[in-house]
Each structure stands twice: as C-alpha cells, then as structure tokens.
Coordinates of C-alpha atoms in Angstrom, one line a residue:
X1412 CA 0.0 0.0 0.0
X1413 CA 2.7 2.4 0.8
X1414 CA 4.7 2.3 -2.6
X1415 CA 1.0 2.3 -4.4
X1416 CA 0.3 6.0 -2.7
X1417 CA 3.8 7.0 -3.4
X1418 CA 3.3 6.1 -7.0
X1419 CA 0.2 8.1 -7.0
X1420 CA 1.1 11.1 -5.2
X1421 CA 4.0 11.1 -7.9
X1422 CA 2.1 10.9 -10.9
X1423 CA -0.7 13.5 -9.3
X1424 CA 2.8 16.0 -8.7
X1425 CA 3.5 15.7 -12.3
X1426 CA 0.0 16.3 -13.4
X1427 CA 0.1 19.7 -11.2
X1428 CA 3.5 20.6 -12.6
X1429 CA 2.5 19.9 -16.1
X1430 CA -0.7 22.3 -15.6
X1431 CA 1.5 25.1 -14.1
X1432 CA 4.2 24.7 -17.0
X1433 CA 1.6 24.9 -19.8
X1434 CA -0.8 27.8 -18.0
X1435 CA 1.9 30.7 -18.4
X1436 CA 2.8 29.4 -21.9
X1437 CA -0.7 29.6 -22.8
X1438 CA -0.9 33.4 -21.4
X1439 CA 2.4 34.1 -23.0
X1440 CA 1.2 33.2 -26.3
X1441 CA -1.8 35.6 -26.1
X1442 CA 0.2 38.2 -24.7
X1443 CA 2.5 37.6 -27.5
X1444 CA -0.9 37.7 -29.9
X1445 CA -1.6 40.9 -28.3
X1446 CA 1.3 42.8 -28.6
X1447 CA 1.2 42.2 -32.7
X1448 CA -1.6 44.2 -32.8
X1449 CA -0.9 48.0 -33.5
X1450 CA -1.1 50.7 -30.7
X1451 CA -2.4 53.8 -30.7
X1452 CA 0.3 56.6 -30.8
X1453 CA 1.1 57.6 -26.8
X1454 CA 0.7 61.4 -28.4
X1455 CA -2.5 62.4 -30.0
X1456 CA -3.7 65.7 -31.4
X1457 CA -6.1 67.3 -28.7
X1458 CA -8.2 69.5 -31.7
X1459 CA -11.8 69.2 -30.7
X1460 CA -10.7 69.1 -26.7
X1461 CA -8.3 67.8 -24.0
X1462 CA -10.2 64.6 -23.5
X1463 CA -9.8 63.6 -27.6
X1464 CA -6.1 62.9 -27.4
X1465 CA -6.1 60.6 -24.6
X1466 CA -6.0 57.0 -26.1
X1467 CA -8.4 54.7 -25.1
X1468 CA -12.6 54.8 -24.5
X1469 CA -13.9 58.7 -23.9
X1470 CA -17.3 58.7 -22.2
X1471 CA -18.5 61.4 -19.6
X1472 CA -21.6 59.3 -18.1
X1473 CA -24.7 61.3 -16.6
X1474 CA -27.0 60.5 -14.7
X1475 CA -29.6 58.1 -16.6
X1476 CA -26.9 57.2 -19.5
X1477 CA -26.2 53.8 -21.0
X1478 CA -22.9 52.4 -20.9
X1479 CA -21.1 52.3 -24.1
X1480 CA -21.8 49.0 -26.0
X1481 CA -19.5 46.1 -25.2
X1482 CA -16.5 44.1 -26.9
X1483 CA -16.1 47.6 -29.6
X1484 CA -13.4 46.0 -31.4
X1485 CA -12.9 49.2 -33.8
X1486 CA -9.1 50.9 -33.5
X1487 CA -10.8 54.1 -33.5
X1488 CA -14.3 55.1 -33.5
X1489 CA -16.5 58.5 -33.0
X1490 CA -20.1 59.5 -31.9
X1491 CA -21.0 62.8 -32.7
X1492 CA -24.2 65.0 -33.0
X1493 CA -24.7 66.6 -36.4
X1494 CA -26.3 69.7 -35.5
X1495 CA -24.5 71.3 -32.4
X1496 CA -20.8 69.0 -33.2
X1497 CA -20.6 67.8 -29.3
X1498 CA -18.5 64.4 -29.6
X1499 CA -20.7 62.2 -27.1
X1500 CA -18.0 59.5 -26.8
X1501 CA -14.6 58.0 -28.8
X1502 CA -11.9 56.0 -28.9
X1503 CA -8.4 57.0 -30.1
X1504 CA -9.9 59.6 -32.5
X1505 CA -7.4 61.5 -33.9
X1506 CA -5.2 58.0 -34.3
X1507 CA -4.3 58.3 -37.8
X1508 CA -5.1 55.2 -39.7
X1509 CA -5.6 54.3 -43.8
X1510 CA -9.3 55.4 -44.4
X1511 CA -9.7 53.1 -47.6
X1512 CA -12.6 54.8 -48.9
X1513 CA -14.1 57.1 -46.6
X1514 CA -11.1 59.3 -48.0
X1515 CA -14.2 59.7 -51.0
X1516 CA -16.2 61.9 -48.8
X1517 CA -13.6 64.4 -48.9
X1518 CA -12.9 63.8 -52.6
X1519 CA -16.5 64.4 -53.1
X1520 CA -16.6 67.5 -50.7
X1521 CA -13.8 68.9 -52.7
X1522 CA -14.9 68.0 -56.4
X1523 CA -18.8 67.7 -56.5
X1524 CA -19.1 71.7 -56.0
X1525 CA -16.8 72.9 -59.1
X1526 CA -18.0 70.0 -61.3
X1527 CA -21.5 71.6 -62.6
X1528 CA -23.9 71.0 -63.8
X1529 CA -24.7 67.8 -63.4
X1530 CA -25.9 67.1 -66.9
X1531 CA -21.9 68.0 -68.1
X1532 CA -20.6 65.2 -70.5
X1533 CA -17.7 63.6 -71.0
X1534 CA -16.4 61.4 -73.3
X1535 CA -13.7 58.7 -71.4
X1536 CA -10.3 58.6 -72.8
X1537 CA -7.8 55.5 -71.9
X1538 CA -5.6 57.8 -70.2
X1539 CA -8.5 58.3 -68.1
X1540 CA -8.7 54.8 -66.3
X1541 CA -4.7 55.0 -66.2
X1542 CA -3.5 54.4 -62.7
X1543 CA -6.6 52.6 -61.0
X1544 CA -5.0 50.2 -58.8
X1545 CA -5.2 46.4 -59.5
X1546 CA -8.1 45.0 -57.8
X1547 CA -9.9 48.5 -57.1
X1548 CA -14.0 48.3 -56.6
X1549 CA -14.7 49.6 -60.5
X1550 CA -18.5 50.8 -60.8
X1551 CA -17.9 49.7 -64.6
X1552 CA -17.0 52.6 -66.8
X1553 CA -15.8 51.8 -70.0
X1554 CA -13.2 53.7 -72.5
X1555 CA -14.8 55.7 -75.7
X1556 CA -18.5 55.8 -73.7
X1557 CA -19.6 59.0 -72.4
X1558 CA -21.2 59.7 -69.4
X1559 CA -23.1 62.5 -67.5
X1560 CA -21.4 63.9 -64.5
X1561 CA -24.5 62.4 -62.6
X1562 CA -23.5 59.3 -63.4
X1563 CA -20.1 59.4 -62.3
X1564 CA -21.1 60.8 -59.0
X1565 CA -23.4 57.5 -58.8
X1566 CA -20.8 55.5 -59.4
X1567 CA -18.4 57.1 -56.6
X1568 CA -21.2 57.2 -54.0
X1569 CA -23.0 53.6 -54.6
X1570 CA -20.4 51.1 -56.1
X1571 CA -16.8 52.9 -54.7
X1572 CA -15.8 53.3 -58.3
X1573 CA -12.1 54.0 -58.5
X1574 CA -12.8 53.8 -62.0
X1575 CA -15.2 56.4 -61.6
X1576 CA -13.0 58.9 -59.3
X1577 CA -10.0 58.7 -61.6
X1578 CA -12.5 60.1 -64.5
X1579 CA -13.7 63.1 -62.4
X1580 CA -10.4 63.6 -61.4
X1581 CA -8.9 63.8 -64.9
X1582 CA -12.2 66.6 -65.5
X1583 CA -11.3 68.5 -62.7
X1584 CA -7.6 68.6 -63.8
X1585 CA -5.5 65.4 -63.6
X1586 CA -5.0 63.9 -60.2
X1587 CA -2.0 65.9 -59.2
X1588 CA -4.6 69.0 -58.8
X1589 CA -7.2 67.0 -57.2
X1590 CA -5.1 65.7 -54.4
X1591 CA -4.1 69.1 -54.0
X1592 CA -7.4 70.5 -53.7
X1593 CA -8.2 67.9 -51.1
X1594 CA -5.5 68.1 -49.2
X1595 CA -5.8 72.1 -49.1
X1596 CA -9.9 71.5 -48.3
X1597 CA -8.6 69.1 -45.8
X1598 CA -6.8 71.8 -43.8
X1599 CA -9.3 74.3 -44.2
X1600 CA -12.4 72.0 -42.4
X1601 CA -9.1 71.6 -39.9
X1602 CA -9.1 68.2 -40.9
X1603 CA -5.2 68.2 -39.7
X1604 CA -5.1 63.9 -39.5
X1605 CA -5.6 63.6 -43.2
X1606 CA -2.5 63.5 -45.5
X1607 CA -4.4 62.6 -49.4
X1608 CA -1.9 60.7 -52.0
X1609 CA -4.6 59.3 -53.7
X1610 CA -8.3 60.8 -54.5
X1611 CA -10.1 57.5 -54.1
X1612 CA -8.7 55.9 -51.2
X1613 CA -6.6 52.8 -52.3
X1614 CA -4.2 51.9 -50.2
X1615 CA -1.0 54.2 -50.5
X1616 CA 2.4 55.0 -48.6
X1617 CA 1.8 58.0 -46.2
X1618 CA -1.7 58.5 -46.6
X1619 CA -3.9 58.4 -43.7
X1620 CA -6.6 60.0 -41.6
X1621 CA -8.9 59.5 -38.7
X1622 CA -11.8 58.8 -37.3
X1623 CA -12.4 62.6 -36.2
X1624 CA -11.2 63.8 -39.5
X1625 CA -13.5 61.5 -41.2
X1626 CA -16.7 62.9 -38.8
X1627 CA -15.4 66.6 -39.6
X1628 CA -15.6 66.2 -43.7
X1629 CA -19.2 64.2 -43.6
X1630 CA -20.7 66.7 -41.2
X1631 CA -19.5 69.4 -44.0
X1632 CA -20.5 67.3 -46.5
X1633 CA -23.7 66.8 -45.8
X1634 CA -24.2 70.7 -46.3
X1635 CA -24.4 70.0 -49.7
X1636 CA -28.4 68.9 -51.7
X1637 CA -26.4 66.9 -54.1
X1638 CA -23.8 64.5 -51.3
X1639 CA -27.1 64.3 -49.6
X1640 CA -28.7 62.7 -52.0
X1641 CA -26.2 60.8 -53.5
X1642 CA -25.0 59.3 -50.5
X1643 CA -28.5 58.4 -49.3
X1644 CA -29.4 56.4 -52.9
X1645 CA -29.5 52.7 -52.3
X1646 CA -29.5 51.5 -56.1
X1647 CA -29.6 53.7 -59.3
X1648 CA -29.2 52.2 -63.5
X1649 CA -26.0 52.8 -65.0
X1650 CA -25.3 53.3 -68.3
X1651 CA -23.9 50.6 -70.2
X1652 CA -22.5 50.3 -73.5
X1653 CA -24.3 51.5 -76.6
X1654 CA -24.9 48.8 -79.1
X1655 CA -26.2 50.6 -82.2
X1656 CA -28.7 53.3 -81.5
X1657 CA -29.5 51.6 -78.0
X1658 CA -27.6 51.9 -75.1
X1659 CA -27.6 49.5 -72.6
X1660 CA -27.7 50.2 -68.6
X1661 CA -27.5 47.4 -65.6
X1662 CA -28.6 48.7 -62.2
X1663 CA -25.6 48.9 -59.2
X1664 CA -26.6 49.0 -55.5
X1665 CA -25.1 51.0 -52.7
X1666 CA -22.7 49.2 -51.2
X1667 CA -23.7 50.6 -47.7
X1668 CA -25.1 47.4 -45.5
X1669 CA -26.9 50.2 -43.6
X1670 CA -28.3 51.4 -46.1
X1671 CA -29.5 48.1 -48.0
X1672 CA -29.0 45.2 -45.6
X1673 CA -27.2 41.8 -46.1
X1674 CA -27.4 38.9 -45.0
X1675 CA -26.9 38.8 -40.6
X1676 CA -27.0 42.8 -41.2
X1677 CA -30.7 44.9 -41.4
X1678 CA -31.2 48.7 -43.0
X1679 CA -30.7 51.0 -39.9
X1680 CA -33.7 52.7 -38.8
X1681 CA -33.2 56.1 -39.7
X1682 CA -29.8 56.1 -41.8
X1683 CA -29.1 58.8 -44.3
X1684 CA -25.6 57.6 -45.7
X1685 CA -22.6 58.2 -45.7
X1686 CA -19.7 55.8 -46.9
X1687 CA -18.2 52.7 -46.7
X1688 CA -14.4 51.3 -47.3
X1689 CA -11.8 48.5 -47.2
X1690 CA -8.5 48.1 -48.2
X1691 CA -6.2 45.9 -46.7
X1692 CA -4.4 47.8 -44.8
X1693 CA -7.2 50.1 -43.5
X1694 CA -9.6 46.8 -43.0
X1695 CA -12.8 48.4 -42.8
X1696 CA -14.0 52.1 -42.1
X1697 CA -17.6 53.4 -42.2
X1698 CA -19.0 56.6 -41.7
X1699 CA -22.4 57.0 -41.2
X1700 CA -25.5 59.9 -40.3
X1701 CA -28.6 58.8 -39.0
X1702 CA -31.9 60.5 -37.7
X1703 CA -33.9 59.5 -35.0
X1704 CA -36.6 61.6 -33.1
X1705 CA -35.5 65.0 -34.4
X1706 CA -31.9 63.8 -33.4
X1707 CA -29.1 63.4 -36.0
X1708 CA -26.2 61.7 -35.2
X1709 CA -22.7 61.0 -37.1
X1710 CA -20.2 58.4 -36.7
X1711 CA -17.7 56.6 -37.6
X1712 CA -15.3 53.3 -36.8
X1713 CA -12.0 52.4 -38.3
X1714 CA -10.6 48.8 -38.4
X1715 CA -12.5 46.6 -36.6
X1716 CA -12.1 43.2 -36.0
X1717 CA -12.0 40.8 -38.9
X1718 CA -13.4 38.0 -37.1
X1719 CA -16.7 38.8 -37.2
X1720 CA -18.7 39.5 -40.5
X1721 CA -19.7 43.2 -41.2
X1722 CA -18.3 44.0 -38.2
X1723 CA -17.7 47.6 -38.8
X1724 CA -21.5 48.1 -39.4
X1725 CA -22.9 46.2 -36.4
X1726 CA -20.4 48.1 -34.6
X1727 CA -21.8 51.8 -35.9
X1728 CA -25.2 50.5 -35.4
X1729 CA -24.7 50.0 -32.0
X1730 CA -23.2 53.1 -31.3
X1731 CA -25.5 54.9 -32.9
X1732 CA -28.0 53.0 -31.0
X1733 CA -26.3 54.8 -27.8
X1734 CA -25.8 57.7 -29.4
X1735 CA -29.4 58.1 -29.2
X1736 CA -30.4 56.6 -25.9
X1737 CA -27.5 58.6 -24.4
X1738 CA -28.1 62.1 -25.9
X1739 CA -28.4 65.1 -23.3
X1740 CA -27.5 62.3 -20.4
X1741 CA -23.6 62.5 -21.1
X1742 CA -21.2 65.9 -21.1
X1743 CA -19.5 66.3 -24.5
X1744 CA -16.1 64.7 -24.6
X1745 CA -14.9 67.3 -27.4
X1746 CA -16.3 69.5 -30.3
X1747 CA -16.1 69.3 -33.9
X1748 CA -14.4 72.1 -34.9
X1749 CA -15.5 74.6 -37.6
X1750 CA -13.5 75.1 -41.0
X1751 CA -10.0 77.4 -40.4
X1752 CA -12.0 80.7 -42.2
X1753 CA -14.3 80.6 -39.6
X1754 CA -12.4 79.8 -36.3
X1755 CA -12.3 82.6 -33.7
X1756 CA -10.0 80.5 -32.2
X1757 CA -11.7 80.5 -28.9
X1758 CA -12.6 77.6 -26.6
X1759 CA -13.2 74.9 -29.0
X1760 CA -9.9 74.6 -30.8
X1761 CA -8.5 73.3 -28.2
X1762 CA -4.4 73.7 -28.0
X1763 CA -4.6 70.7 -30.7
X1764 CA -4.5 73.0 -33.4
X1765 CA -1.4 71.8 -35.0
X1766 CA -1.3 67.9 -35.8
X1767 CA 0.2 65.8 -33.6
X1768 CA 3.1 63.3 -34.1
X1769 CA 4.1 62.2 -37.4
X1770 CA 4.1 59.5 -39.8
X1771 CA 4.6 56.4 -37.2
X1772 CA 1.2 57.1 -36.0
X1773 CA -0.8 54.9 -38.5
X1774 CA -0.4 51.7 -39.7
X1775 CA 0.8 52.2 -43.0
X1776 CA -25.5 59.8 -72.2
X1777 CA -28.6 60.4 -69.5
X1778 CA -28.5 58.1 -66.2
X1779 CA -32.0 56.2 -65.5
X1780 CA -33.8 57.7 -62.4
X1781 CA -32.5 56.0 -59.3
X1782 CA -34.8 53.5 -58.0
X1783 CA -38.1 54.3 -55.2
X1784 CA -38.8 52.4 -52.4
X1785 CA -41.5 50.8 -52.0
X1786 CA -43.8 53.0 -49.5
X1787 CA -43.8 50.0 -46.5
X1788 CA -40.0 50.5 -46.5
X1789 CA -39.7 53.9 -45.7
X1790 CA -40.6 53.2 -41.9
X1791 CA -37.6 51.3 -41.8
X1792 CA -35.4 54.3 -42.8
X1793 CA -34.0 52.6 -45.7
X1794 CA -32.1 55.7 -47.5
X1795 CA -33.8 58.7 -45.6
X1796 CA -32.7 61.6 -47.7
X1797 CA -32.2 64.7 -44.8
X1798 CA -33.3 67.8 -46.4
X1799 CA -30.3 70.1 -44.8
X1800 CA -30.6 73.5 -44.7
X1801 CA -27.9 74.5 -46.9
X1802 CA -24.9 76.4 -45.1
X1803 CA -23.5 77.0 -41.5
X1804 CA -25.5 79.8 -39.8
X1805 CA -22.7 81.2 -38.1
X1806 CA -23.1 83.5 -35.0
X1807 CA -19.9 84.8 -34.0
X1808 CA -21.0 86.1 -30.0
X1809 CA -18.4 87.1 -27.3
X1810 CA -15.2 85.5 -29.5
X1811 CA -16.9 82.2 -29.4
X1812 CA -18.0 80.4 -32.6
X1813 CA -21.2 79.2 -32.6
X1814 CA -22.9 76.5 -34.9
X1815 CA -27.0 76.8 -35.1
X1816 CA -28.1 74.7 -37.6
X1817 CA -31.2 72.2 -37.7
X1818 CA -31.7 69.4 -40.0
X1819 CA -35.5 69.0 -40.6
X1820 CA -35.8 65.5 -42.3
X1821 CA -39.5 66.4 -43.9
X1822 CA -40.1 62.5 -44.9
X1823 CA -38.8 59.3 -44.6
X1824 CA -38.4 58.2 -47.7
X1825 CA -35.9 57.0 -50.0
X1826 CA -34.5 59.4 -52.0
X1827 CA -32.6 59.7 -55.5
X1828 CA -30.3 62.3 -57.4
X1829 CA -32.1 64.7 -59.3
X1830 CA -31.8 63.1 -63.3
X1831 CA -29.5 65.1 -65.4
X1832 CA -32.3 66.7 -67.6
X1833 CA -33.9 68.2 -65.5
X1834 CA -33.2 70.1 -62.2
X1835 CA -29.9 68.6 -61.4
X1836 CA -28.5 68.5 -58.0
X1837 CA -27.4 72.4 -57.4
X1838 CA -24.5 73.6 -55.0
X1839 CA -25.9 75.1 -52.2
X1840 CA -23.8 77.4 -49.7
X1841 CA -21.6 76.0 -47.7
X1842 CA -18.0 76.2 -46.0
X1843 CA -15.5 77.6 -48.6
X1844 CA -14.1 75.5 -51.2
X1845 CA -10.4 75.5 -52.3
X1846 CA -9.9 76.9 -56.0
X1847 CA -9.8 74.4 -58.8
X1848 CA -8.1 74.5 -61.7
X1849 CA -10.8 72.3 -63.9
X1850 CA -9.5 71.8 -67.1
X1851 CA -6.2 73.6 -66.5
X1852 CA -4.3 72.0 -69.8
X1853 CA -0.9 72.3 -67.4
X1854 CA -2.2 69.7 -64.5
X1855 CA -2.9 66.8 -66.6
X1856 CA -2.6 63.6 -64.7
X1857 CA 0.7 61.8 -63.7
X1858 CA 1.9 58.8 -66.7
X1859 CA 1.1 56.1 -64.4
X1860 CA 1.0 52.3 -65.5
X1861 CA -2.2 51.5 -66.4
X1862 CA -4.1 49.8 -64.1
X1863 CA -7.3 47.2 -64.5
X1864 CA -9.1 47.2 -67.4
X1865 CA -12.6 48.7 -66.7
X1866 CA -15.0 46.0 -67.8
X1867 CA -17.8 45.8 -70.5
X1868 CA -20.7 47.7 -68.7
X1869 CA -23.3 44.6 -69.6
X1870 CA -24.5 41.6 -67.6
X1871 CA -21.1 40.0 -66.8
X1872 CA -20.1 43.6 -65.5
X1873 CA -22.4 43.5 -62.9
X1874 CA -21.9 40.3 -61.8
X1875 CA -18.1 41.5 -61.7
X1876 CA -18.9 44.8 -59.8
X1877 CA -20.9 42.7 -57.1
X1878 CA -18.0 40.0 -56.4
X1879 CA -15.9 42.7 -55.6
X1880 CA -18.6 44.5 -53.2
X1881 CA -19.2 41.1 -51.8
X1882 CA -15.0 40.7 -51.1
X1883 CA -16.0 43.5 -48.5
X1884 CA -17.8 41.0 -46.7
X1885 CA -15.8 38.3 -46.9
X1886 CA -12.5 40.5 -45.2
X1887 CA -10.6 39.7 -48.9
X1888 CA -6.8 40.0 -48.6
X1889 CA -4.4 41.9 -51.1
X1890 CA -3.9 45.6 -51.6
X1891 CA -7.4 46.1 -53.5
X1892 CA -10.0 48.6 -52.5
X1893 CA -13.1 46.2 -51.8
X1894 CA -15.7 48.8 -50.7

C-alpha cells in the first residue's frame, strides 16, 4: 500500500506541474498575440478638446446614461451630434489610420461643387482609367463611352468606383490638382489627420486619416443637396455600353449594409448615408448619419475586428443605438471644430490646433432615375434623404463660434439624385471651397502604369462589380480597395 500512494502522489505532482508549466505558456502566447496588434500613438492631437487625445474609451456618463456597447473592437471610433458637433463619446480619434474609402467623402466634398452642372458630358479617354489600382472596386466605366457627370457621382457614391473617381479627377484637372485640392480642403475643415496621395482611397504609402477627420468632412459634406442625395441612394441604372442606337444600362446597388442590408446585417432605422471602405491595410472604415426623433447623429469606426462579418457596421449601429439613448444624459467629450476661415479660435480649438506626431502614428448619355422604395420600407429608414438647410449659420458672440443649424428631415423616404435633364443637384452654400483648376491644360494627370481594365458595362459587369462588393464582406486579402 505504501509504494502504491507514493506512485500516485507522484504521478498526481506531475499532473500539477505539467498544468502550471503549460498555463503561463498559454498566457504568453496571447500576450504575445496581443502585442502584434498595432497601438495607438502615446501622443495624440487634442483638436476638438483635452479629452480627444487621450487614447483609449472617452465617455463622460450622466445621470440616466447607457454604458457604451460592449467588446467595440474598432481601433478608433466617434459619436458625434450633427447639429450642435458635441463628440458624445470615442476611442483614439485622432489615431491616424488608412481610411480606404471614406477618404471619398472628402474627394466628393472637394470635387462635386466645381463640377456643374450635373448634366456636363464627358467622353472617357484610356488615359482616363490610367493608374486605377489592380483590384480596385470599379462601378464599370468603360473607354470611348460617355457619361453624365450624374452618373459618375453614382458610381463614386454607390459602387466605390475608383474607375469612376479617376475620371472626375482627370475633369477636374489630372489627379495631381485633385489631391491638392483635397488636401488644401482638408486643412481648411481643420481636418489636420488627413494627408491625401490618392483621390479615391486605395491603399497608399503616407496617406492616412482619422476617425475625427473622417466625422469633420461628412458633417460638412452633408451641407451640400447633391452629397445628400447621393449618398443616401440605395440602387440607381448605370449606363452601359451602346450597341447601335440603344444603349444599354445594368442597375448597381449602394454598397452601404446600412443602407440596403445583407445577409446577418438589417437597414438602420433612420440612416441617411454616408460611406463605406476597405482596403487591406485600413480593413474596414464606415462613416455613417442617422436620424432619429429629431436627433441626428454621425459616426464613424476604423478597423474593426476581422473575425466577425460586417463587423464595422454592427459596430456603428450600435453606437448609434447609444448615441441616441444617451443624448443630453452624457457631457461632451470634445467638439467638432469649424472650418479654419471661420475659427475665432476661442474655446473649441483646443491647443490641438497643430497635428500631432508624425508618420509612425498609423499603420501604414442620361442616367435612369434611381430607383423608389417601396412605401412600406420607408418606416424602416432605408435611405432617408435629410433635407439640410444648406450652409452653416454662423453667429460669432463674445469671441466664441457658434454652430446653429437644424436638419428638418421632412419625410422618410428613399431618396434619388435629381436626373441630369432636369433640375440637377445644385451647390448650395456652404463652407469655402479651395480653387480648382478644372480643365487647367498644365495639371494633366501623372503617366502612371495602367491599371485594370474597366470592364464591359453589360451583364457579366455586374456580376463583376458585385463580387468585388461582396469581397468586402468576406474581409478579402491583397492591396485592392473592396468597398
């Protein structure tokens, strides 16, 4: 009996000393998991308020408020109220990451305004398409076809055409100019994150922004009727190639899951755009408005975890879910700050003015009528259209720059461009745009290898644009723009 317990108690040692060896190997490994994953920079810009550069979750709680919604797995995310620009919560929001494109809303911002009217033609040259990068979401445009201006700006907004931002680029004067003019734009809405190398987004050395920045140039471009309404579309016809005397059109879809819902992934109750992204090394970004009760609320997530499936939109729908619960129950955490021309430099600037840090912050013929929705789905806020009033009504009171503006949304339902021949989309007022040199015959675009073909606008184009929309879903690798 004696030698059998001393066997056991030796073989029960072993099993404890085995379980102790293999726990701390276990944690090692996850810590060793952990500290792959990129950290926000330990010096952040502190534009918008104090509270903005810390890193980490920015919540001032009230009396009554929700908790912020658990496991957020975005790097950086914002919740902001349209109207009066109080930043109810974030996380890292001036960490300067890739954008993918969201960097569109600022292309738009910068572009839409000096490209008018929207019924303007142009005829597509091959040095047009040169420089889209391989694998970039392509809405379908093809060489010697013309198209409206309209439809361009359908195909930027709904299907994340590179093809279809290299185009406007080339009509607004090459894209040398046009990532100058975005940049500049970019500085004057104080977007200081944002360095532009490329007007559509796709993944390139140096060029980043954040989620702030990203909040800052939807708020101002939601000023405008015609980003309004082309961000809100959910599906439009786009012209196709002309056989004969007929052209041809397919339809494309926004590629906003808010918007049009997927599969594990419902329209948001109230949304009114904005835009979607992915690249591979920005994963995916989102920005998004919504209105709710007379409330509007923006916001936006960068990089969220790639585990789960459109996890960047479940993520923006829950914080917008808080936003709303949570509105006049939590103090502000910062401010969006008005454009440069208009800053009294008072109060809300912060001492952030100047960006923070520096590179090593981030890692690395006429268009068909877009389509209605049926009446029953306008309850569900499929593509609410808000009817802005048009321009910043700026009170300038004791030094202190004030921001009164409502955003009456008058119905909910889905709405669509104006068509090209007839009242087109017009530019209302609005912050101050940076001159550009359309047409200037001395900014024509850089002689860049020529990138993907853009495919035969027809049956197997659509079936082409959708698998790269649905790549978005799938968290695709390689350097291709998937939004």
């Amino acid at each position: 009996m004696p030698a059998l317990k001393k066997i056991a108690s030796t073989v029960i040692s072993a099993a404890l000393l085995s379980s102790l060896a293999l726990t701390p190997a276990h944690a090692a490994d996850k810590d060793k998991k952990d500290d792959k994953q990129p950290k926000p920079p330990s010096t952040m810009s502190s534009l918008g308020g104090e509270q903005l550069a810390k890193t980490g979750a920015q919540v001032n709680l009230g009396p009554g408020a929700p908790v912020l919604p658990k496991k957020l797995s975005g790097r950086s995310w914002v919740v902001a109220d349209a109207e009066s620009g109080d930043i109810l919560a974030a996380h890292n929001a001036h960490w300067r990451l890739p954008p993918a494109s969201t960097l569109k809303m600022l292309f738009a911002d910068t572009v839409l305004p000096k490209l008018q009217p929207p019924s303007l033609t142009h005829k597509v040259e091959e040095k047009d398409l040169a420089g889209v990068g391989e694998g970039s979401s392509l809405v379908g445009i093809k060489e010697d076809q013309t198209y409206t201006v309209h439809d361009l700006w359908l195909g930027v907004f709904l299907r994340s055409g590179n093809d279809a931002v290299h185009v406007l680029s080339e009509m607004y004067g090459g894209i040398p100019a046009t990532v100058a003019a975005m940049q500049e734009h970019a500085e004057e809405l104080q977007a200081l994150d944002t360095t532009v190398v490329s007007p559509d987004g796709y993944d390139a050395p140096g060029q980043v922004s954040s989620a702030y920045d990203l909040t800052l140039i939807a708020r101002s471009g939601m000023q405008k009727k015609d980003f309004r309404e082309y961000a809100a579309t959910a599906s439009a016809d786009f012209p196709g190639e002309k056989k004969g005397k007929k052209r041809e059109s397919f339809e494309i879809q926004n590629t906003n899951r808010l918007i049009t819902g997927d599969i594990g992934v419902d329209p948001y109750k109230g949304i009114a755009g904005v835009k979607n992204g992915y690249t591979t090394h920005a994963g995916n970004t989102f920005t998004g408005v919504a209105e709710r009760n007379g409330r509007v609320l923006l916001v936006t997530v960068m990089n969220p975890s790639a585990e789960e499936s459109h996890a960047v939109y479940k993520e923006a729908a829950h914080l917008l879910d808080w936003g709303f619960a949570a509105s006049g129950k939590v103090t502000p955490v910062g401010q969006l700050v008005p454009p440069k021309s208009l800053d009294t430099g008072a109060v809300i600037g912060g001492k952030g003015a100047e960006p923070a840090g520096g590179a090593g912050q981030g890692s690395g013929g006429r268009p068909k009528a877009a389509h209605a929705a049926a009446a029953g789905q306008s309850s569900g806020g499929v593509g609410i259209a808000l009817a802005i009033i048009g321009g910043l009504l700026v009170f300038l009171a004791a030094g202190v720059f004030l921001v009164n503006r409502r955003w009456p949304v008058p119905g909910l339902s889905r709405h669509s461009p104006a068509t090209a021949d007839g009242a087109g989309p017009t530019t209302p007022a609005g912050t101050a745009e940076p001159a550009g040199p359309a047409g200037s015959a001395d900014a024509a675009g850089p002689a860049e290898p020529a990138g993907a073909a853009a495919p035969n606008a027809s049956a197997e184009t659509k079936a082409s644009v959708e698998t790269e929309a649905s790549a978005e879903a799938t968290e695709a690798t390689g350097p291709a723009e998937k939004s």
